[in-house]
Short mmCIF file of C-alpha atoms in Angstrom, two decimals:
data_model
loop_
_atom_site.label_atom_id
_atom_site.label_comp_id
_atom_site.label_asym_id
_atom_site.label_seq_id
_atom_site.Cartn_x
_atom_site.Cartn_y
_atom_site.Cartn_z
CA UNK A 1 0.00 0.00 0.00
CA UNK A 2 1.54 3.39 -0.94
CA UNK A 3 1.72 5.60 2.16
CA UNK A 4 0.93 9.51 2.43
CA UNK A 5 4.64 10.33 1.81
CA UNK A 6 4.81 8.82 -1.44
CA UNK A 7 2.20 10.73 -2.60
CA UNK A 8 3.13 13.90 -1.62
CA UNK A 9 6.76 13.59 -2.28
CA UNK A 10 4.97 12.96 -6.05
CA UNK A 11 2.71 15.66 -5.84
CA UNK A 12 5.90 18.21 -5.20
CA UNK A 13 7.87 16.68 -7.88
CA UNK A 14 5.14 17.47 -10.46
CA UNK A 15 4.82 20.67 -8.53
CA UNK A 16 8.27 21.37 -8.89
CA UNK A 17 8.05 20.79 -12.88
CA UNK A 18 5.30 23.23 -13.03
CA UNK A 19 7.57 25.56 -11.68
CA UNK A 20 10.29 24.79 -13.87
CA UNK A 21 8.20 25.02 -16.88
CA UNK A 22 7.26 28.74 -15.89
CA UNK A 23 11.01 29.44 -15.18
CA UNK A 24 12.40 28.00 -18.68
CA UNK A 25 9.79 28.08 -21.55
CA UNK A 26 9.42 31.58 -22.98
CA UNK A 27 5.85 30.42 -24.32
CA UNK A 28 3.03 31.71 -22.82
CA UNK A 29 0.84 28.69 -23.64
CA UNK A 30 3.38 26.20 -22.38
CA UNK A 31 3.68 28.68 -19.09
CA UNK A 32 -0.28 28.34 -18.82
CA UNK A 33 -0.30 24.67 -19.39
CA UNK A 34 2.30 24.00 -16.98
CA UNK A 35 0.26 26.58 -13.97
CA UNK A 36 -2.39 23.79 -15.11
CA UNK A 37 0.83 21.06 -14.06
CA UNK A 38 0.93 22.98 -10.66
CA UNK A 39 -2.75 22.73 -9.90
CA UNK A 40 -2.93 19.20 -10.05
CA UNK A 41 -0.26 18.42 -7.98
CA UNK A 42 -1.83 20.51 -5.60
CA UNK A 43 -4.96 18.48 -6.18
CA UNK A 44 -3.44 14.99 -5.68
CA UNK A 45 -1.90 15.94 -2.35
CA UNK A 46 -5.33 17.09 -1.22
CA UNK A 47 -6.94 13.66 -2.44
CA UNK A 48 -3.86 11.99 -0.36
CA UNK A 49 -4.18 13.79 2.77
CA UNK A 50 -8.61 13.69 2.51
CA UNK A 51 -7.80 9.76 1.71
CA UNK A 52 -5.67 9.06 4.80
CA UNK A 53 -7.45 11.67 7.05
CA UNK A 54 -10.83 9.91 6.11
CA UNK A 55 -12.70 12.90 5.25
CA UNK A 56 -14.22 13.81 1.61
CA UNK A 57 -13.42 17.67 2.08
CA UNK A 58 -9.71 17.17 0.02
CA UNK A 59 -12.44 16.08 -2.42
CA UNK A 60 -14.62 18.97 -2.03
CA UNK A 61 -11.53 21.34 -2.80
CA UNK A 62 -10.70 19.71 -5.53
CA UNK A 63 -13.97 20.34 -7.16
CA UNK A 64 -13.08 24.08 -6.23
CA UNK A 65 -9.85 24.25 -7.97
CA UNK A 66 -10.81 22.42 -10.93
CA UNK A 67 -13.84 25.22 -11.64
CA UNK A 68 -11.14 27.88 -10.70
CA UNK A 69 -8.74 26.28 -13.08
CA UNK A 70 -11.11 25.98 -15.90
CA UNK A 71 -11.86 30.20 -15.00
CA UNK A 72 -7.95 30.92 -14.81
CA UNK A 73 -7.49 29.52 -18.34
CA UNK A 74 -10.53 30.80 -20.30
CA UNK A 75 -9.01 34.64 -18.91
CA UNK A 76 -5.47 33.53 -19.63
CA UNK A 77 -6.42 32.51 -23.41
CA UNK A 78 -7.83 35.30 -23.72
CA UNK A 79 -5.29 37.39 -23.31
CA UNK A 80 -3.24 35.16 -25.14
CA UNK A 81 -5.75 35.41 -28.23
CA UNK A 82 -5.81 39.68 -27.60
CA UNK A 83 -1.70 39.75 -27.47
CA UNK A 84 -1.09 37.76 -29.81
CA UNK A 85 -3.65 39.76 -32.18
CA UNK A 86 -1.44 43.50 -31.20
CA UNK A 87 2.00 41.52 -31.36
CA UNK A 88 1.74 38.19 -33.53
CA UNK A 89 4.03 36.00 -31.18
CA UNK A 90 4.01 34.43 -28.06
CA UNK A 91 7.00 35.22 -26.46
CA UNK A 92 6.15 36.55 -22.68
CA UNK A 93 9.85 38.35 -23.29
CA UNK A 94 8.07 40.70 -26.18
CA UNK A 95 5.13 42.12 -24.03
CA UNK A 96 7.49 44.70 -22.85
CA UNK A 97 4.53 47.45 -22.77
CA UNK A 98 0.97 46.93 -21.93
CA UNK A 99 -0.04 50.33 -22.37
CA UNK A 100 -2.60 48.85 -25.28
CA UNK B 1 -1.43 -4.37 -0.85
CA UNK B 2 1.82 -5.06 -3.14
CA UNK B 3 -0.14 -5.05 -6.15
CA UNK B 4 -1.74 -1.59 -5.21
CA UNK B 5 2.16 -0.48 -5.17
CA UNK B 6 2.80 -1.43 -8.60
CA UNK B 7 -0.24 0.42 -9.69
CA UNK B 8 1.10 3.68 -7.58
CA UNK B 9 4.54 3.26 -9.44
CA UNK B 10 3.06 2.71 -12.55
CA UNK B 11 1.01 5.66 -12.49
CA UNK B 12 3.31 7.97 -11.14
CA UNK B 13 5.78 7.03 -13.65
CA UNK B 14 3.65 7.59 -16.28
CA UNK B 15 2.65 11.16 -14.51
CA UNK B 16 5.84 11.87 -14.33
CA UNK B 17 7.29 10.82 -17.74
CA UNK B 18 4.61 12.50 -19.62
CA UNK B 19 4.90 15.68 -17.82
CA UNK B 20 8.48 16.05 -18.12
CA UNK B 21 7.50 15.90 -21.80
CA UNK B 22 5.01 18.37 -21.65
CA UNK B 23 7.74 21.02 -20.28
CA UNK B 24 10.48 19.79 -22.76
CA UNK B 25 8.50 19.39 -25.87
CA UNK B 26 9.04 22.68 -28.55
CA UNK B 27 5.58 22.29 -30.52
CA UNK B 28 2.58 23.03 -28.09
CA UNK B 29 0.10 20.48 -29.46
CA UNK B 30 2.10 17.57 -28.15
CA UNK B 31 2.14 19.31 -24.70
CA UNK B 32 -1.51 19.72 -24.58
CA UNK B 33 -1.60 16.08 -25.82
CA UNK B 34 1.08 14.75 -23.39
CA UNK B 35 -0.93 17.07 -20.68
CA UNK B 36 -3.89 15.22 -21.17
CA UNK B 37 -1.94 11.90 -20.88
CA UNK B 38 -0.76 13.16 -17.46
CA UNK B 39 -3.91 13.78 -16.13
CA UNK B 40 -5.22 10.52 -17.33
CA UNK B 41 -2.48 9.10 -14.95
CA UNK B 42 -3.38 10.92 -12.15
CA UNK B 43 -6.96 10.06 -12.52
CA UNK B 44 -5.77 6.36 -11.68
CA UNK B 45 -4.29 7.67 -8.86
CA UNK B 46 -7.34 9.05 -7.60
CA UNK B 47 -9.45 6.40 -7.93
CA UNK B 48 -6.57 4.51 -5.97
CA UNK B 49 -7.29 6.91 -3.53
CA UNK B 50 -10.86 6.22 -2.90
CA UNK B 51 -12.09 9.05 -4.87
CA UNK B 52 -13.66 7.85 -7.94
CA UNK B 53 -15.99 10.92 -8.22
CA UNK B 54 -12.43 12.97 -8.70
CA UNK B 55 -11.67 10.78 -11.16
CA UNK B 56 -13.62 10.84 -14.00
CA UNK B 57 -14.25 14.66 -13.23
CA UNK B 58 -10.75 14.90 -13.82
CA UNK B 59 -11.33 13.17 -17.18
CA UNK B 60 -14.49 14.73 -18.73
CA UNK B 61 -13.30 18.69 -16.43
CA UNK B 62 -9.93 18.39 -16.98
CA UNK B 63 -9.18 16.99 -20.09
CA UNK B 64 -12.27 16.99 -22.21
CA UNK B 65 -12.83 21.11 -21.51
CA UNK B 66 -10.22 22.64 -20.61
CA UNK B 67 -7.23 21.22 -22.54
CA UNK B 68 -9.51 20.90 -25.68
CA UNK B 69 -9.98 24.70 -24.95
CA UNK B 70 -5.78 25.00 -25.18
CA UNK B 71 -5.57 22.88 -28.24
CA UNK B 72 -8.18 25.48 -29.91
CA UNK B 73 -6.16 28.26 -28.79
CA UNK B 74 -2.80 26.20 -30.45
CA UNK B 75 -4.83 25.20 -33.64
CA UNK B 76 -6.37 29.02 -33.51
CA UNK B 77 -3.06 30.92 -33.29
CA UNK B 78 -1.32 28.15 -35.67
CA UNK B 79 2.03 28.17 -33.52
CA UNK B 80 4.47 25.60 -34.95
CA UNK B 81 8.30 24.91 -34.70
CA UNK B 82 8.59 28.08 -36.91
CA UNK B 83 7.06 30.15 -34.26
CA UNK B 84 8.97 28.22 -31.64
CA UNK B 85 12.32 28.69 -33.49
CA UNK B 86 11.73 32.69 -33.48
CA UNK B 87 10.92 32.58 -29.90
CA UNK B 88 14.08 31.21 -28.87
CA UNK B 89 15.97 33.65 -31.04
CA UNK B 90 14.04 36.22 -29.47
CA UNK B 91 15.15 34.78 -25.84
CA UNK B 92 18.67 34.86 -26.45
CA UNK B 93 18.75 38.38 -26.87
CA UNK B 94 16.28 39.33 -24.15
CA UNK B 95 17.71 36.35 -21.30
CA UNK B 96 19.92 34.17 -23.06
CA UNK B 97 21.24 30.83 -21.56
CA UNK B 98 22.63 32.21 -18.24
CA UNK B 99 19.08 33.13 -17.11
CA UNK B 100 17.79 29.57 -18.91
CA UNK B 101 20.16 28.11 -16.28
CA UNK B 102 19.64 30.25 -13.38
CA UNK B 103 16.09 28.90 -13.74
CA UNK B 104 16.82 25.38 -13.78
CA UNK B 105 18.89 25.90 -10.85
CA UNK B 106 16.06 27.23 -8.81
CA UNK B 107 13.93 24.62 -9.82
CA UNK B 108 16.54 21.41 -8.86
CA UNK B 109 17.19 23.38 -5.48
CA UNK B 110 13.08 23.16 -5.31
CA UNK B 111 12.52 19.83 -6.04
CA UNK B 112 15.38 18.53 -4.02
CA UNK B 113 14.08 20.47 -0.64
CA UNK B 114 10.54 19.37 -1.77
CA UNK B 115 11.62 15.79 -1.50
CA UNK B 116 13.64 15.96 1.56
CA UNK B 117 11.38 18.13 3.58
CA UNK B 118 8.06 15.71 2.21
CA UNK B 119 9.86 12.55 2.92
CA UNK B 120 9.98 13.50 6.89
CA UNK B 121 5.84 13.04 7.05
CA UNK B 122 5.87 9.83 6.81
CA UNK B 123 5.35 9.96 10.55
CA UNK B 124 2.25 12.30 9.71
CA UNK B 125 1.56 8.96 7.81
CA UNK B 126 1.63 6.74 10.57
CA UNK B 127 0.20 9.07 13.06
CA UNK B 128 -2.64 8.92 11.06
CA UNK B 129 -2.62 5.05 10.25
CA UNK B 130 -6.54 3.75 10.54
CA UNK B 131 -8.38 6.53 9.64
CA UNK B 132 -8.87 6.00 6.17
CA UNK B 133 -12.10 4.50 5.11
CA UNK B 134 -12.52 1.26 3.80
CA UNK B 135 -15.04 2.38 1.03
CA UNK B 136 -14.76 4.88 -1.57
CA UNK B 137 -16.58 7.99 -1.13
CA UNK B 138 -19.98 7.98 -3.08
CA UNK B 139 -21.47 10.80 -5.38
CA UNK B 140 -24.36 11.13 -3.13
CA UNK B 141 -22.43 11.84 -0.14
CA UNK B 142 -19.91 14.50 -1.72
CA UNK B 143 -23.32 15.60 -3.25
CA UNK B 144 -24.59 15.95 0.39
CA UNK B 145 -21.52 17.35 1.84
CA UNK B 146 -21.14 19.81 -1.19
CA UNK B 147 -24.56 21.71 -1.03
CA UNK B 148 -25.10 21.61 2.68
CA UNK B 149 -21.36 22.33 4.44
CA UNK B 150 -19.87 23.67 1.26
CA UNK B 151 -23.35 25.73 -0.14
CA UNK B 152 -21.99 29.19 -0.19
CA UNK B 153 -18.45 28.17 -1.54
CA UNK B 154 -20.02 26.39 -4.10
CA UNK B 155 -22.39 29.72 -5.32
CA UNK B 156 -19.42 31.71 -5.25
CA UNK B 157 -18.38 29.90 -7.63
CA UNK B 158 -21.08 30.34 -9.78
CA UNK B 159 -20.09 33.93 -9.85
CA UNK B 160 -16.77 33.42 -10.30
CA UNK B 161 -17.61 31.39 -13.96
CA UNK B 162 -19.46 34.27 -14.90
CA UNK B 163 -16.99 36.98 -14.36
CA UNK B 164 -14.17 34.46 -16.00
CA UNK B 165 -17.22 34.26 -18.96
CA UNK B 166 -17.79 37.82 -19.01
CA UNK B 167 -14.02 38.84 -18.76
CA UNK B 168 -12.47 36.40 -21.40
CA UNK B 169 -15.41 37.33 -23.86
CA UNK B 170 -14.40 41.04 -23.37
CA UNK B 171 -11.11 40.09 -23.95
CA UNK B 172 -10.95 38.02 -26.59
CA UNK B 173 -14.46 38.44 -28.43
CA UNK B 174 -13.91 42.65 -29.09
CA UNK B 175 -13.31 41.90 -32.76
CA UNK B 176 -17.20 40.42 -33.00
CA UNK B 177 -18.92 43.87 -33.00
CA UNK B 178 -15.52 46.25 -34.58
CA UNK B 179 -13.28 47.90 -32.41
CA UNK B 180 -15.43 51.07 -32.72
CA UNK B 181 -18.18 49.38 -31.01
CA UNK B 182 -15.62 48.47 -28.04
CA UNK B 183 -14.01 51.89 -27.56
CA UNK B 184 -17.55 53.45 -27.22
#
């Protein structure tokens, strides 16, 4: 039976690629995919610790951050859509001004 | 129980694998692809976890809406490896490979305190030993749990979908009625 450790020390490795996928890739739908990466790490360490507490409110949260994800990235793609449309590329390093 | 560890390693593995190759891949569409893959994974995991409900939210949420959203967004904006190829150009004169490593730097330092500091609770683990449930959780009790306990959390979030509606059609949708219409 996996214990609570090895799920959490899994959820902070994929938690830890999130963050490395912000840090390296200088595209802003990668960057937004890999916020997504973050989330659900976040998510399967509250499953773990609702599983081994016995309680369904890790559950409940989940449900929370999944409709909070799903708002996060209809706003961030469409910004993506807008900048792209002023600046044709993706490149978070070319949205030096956002004076529109 | 051993079989139940193969499963854990198995999944995670695959997690881990495809995730990996969601951060090193160049072309976007594979990442949302891959993406999807690693949620599929975790998914497993859930329902290893006694949360079954999770699970195939995570499927038809997760990766039915929201990354099918991203791969319109990919197909819409038609980045490929030309686009890519620019964008790394473009890097090296903004950042350049000192900041590239600086980053991955950060991250190692990250993942190796992450491990160390996550492998101490398995005490947590065994302090808690017995209190997990021996069945999975149904729909009709997260149901229960969801509108009574969780009722104003939950109509928040009604609100919050319809600003994220309202906002991204703002953002994205001004070309619909001309730009005059959206400056008036």
């Amino acid at each position: 039976m996996a214990a609570l450790n090895h799920y959490l020390i899994l959820s902070g490795v994929l938690f830890t690629m999130g963050v490395a996928g912000v840090l390296l890739r200088r595209n802003v739908i990668t960057m937004l995919l890999s916020i997504e990466v973050m989330l659900n790490a976040v998510n399967l360490s509250f499953i773990a610790f609702g599983h081994f507490l016995g309680s369904a409110d890790g559950q409940i949260i989940v449900f929370f951050v999944v409709t909070v994800a799903a708002a996060e990235a209809a706003v961030g793609l469409a910004l993506v859509i807008a900048l792209f449309r002023h600046l044709e590329t993706l490149n978070p390093d070319a949205f030096r001004q956002l004076r529109g | 129980m051993a079989h139940n560890l193969v499963f854990f390693y198995g999944f995670a593995a695959l997690a881990v694998v495809s995730t990996l190759l969601v951060i090193a891949q160049p072309n976007p569409i594979y990442s949302v692809l891959l993406l999807i893959l690693s949620f599929v994974a975790l998914a497993g995991l859930y329902v290893m976890l006694d949360a079954p409900f999770v699970a195939v939210t995570q499927i038809i949420v997760y990766a039915g809406a929201i990354m099918v959203l991203f791969l319109f967004v990919v197909m819409l904006l038609n980045v490929s490896h030309e686009h890519a190829v620019a964008d790394n150009q473009a890097a090296s004169d903004g950042g350049g490979p000192t900041v590239r490593w600086f980053g991955a730097i950060l991250a190692g330092v990250m993942a190796v305190e992450l491990v160390w500091a996550l492998n101490r609770s398995r005490s947590v683990g065994a302090a808690l030993a017995g209190a997990e449930r021996e069945t999975a959780w149904s729909v009709e009790e997260i149901g229960r749990i969801l509108f009574t306990r969780y009722g104003f959390a939950f109509e928040a979030t009604s609100v919050l979908i319809l600003v994220a509606m309202v906002g991204s059609i703002a953002l994205a949708g001004r070309h619909l009625s001309g730009k005059k219409a959206w400056r008036r």
